[in-house]
mmCIF file of C-alpha atoms in Angstrom:
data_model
loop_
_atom_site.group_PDB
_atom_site.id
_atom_site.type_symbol
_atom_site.label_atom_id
_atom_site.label_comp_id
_atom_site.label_asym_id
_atom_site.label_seq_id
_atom_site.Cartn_x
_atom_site.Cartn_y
_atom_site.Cartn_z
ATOM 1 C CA UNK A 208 17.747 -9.269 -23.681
ATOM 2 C CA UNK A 209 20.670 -8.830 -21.753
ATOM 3 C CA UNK A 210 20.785 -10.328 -18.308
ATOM 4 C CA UNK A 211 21.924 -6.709 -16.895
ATOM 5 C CA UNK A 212 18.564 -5.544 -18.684
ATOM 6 C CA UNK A 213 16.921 -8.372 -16.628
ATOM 7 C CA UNK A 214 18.439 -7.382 -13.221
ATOM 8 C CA UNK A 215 17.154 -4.103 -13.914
ATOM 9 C CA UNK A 216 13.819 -4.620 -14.278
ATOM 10 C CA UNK A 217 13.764 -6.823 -11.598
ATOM 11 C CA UNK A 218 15.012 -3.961 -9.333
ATOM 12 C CA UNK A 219 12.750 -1.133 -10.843
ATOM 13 C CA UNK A 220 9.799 -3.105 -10.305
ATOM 14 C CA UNK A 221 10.555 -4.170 -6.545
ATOM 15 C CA UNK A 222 11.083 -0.311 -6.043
ATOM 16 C CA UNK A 223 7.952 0.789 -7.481
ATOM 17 C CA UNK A 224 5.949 -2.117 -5.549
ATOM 18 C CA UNK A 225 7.756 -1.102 -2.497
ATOM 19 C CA UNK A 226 6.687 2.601 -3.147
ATOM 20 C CA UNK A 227 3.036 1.376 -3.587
ATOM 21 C CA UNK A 228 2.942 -0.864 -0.360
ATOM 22 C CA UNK A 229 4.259 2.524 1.428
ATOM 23 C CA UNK A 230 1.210 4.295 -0.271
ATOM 24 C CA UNK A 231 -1.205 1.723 0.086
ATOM 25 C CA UNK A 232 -0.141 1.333 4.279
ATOM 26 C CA UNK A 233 -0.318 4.677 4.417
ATOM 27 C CA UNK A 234 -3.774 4.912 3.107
ATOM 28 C CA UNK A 235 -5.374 2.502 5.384
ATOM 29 C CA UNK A 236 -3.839 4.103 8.113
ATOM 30 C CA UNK A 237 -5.653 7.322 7.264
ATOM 31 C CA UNK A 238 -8.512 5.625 6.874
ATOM 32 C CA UNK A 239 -8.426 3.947 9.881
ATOM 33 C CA UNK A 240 -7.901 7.481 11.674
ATOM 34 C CA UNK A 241 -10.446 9.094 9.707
ATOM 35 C CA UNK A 242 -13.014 6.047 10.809
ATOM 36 C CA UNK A 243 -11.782 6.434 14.067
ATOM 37 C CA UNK A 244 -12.284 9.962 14.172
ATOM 38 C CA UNK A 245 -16.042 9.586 13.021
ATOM 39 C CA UNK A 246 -16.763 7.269 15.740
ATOM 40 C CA UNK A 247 -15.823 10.015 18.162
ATOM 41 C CA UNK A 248 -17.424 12.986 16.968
ATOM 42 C CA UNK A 249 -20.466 10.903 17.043
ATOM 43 C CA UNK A 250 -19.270 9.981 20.622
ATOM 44 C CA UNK A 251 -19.406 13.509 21.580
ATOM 45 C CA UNK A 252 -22.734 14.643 19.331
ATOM 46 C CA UNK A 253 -24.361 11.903 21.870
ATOM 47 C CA UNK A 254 -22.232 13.454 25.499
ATOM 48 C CA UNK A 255 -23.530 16.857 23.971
ATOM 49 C CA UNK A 256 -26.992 16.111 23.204
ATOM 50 C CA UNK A 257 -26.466 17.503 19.814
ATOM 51 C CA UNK A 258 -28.699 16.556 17.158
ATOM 52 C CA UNK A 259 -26.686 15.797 14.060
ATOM 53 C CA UNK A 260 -28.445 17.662 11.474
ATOM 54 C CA UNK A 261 -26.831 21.084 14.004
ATOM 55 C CA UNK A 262 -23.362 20.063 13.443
ATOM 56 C CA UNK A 263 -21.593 22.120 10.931
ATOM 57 C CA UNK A 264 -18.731 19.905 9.506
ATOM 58 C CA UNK A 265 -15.799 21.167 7.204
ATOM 59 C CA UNK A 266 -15.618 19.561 3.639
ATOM 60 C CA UNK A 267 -12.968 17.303 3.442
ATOM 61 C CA UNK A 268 -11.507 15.043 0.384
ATOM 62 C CA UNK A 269 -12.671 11.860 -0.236
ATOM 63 C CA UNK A 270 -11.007 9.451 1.991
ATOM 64 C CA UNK A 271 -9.076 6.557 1.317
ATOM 65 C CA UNK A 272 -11.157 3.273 1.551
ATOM 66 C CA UNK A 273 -9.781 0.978 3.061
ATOM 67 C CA UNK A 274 -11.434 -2.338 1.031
ATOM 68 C CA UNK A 275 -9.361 -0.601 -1.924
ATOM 69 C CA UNK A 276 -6.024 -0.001 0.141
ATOM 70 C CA UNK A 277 -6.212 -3.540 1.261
ATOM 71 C CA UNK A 278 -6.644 -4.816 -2.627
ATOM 72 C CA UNK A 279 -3.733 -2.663 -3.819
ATOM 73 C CA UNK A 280 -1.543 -3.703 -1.108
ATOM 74 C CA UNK A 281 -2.181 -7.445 -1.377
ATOM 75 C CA UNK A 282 -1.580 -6.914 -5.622
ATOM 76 C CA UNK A 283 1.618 -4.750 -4.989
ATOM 77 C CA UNK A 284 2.519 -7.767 -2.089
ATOM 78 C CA UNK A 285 2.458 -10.494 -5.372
ATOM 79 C CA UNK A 286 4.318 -7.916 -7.505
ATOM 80 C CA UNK A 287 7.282 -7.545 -5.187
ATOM 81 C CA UNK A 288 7.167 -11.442 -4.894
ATOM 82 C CA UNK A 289 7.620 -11.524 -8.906
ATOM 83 C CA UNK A 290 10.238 -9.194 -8.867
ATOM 84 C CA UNK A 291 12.215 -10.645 -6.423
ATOM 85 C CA UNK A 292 11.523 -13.618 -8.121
ATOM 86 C CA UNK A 293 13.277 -12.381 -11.047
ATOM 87 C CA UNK A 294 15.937 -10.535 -9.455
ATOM 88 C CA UNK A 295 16.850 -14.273 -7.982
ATOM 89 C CA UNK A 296 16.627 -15.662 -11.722
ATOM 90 C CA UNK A 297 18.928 -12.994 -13.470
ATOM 91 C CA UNK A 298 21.397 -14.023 -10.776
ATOM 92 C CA UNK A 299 21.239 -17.088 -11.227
ATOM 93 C CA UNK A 300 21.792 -16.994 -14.990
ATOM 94 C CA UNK A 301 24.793 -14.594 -14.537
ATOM 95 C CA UNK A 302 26.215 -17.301 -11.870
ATOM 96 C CA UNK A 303 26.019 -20.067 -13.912
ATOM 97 C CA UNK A 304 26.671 -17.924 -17.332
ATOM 98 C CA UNK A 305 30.548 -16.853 -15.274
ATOM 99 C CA UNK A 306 30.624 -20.339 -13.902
ATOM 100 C CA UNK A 307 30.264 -19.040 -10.550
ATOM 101 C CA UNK A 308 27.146 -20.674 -8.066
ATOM 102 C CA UNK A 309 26.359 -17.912 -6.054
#
């Protein structure tokens, strides 16, 4: 496989771990707000007097969870580790294959 090849990979798969971290923040941020959001409107239910079973509430997707976000962003952390890990190999090989330590 050709060190080029290598590099590549390397690159690709910090992207797409970068992407996932970016989806994976993202997700426990929503589902921080959405928890945060709960805790309110049962804030106000109690201020109001309102008995729960009264409230009328919208149907909404399932929310991110956050236990899950956390996993996925600690797994994409060790991928982008790996990656760079072999983005810092490939050049290493190319240094010494040119004679060049970089």
């Amino acid at each position: 496989m050709p060190i080029g090849d290598v590099l590549n990979a390397g690159v690709e798969g910090f992207n797409r771990a970068q992407q996932n971290i970016e989806r994976a923040s993202a997700d426990i941020n929503r589902a921080t707000i959405d928890q945060q959001s709960d805790e309110q409107l049962a804030q106000q239910r109690q201020l109001e007097a309102a008995r729960p079973e009264e409230a009328v509430t919208a149907p909404v997707s399932q929310p991110p969870r956050i236990d899950e976000s956390l996993v996925n962003l600690k797994v994409e952390e060790f991928n982008a580790k790996a990656n760079a890990q072999t983005i810092q190999t490939a050049d290493e090989v190319l240094g010494t294959l040119i004679d060049i330590k970089v």
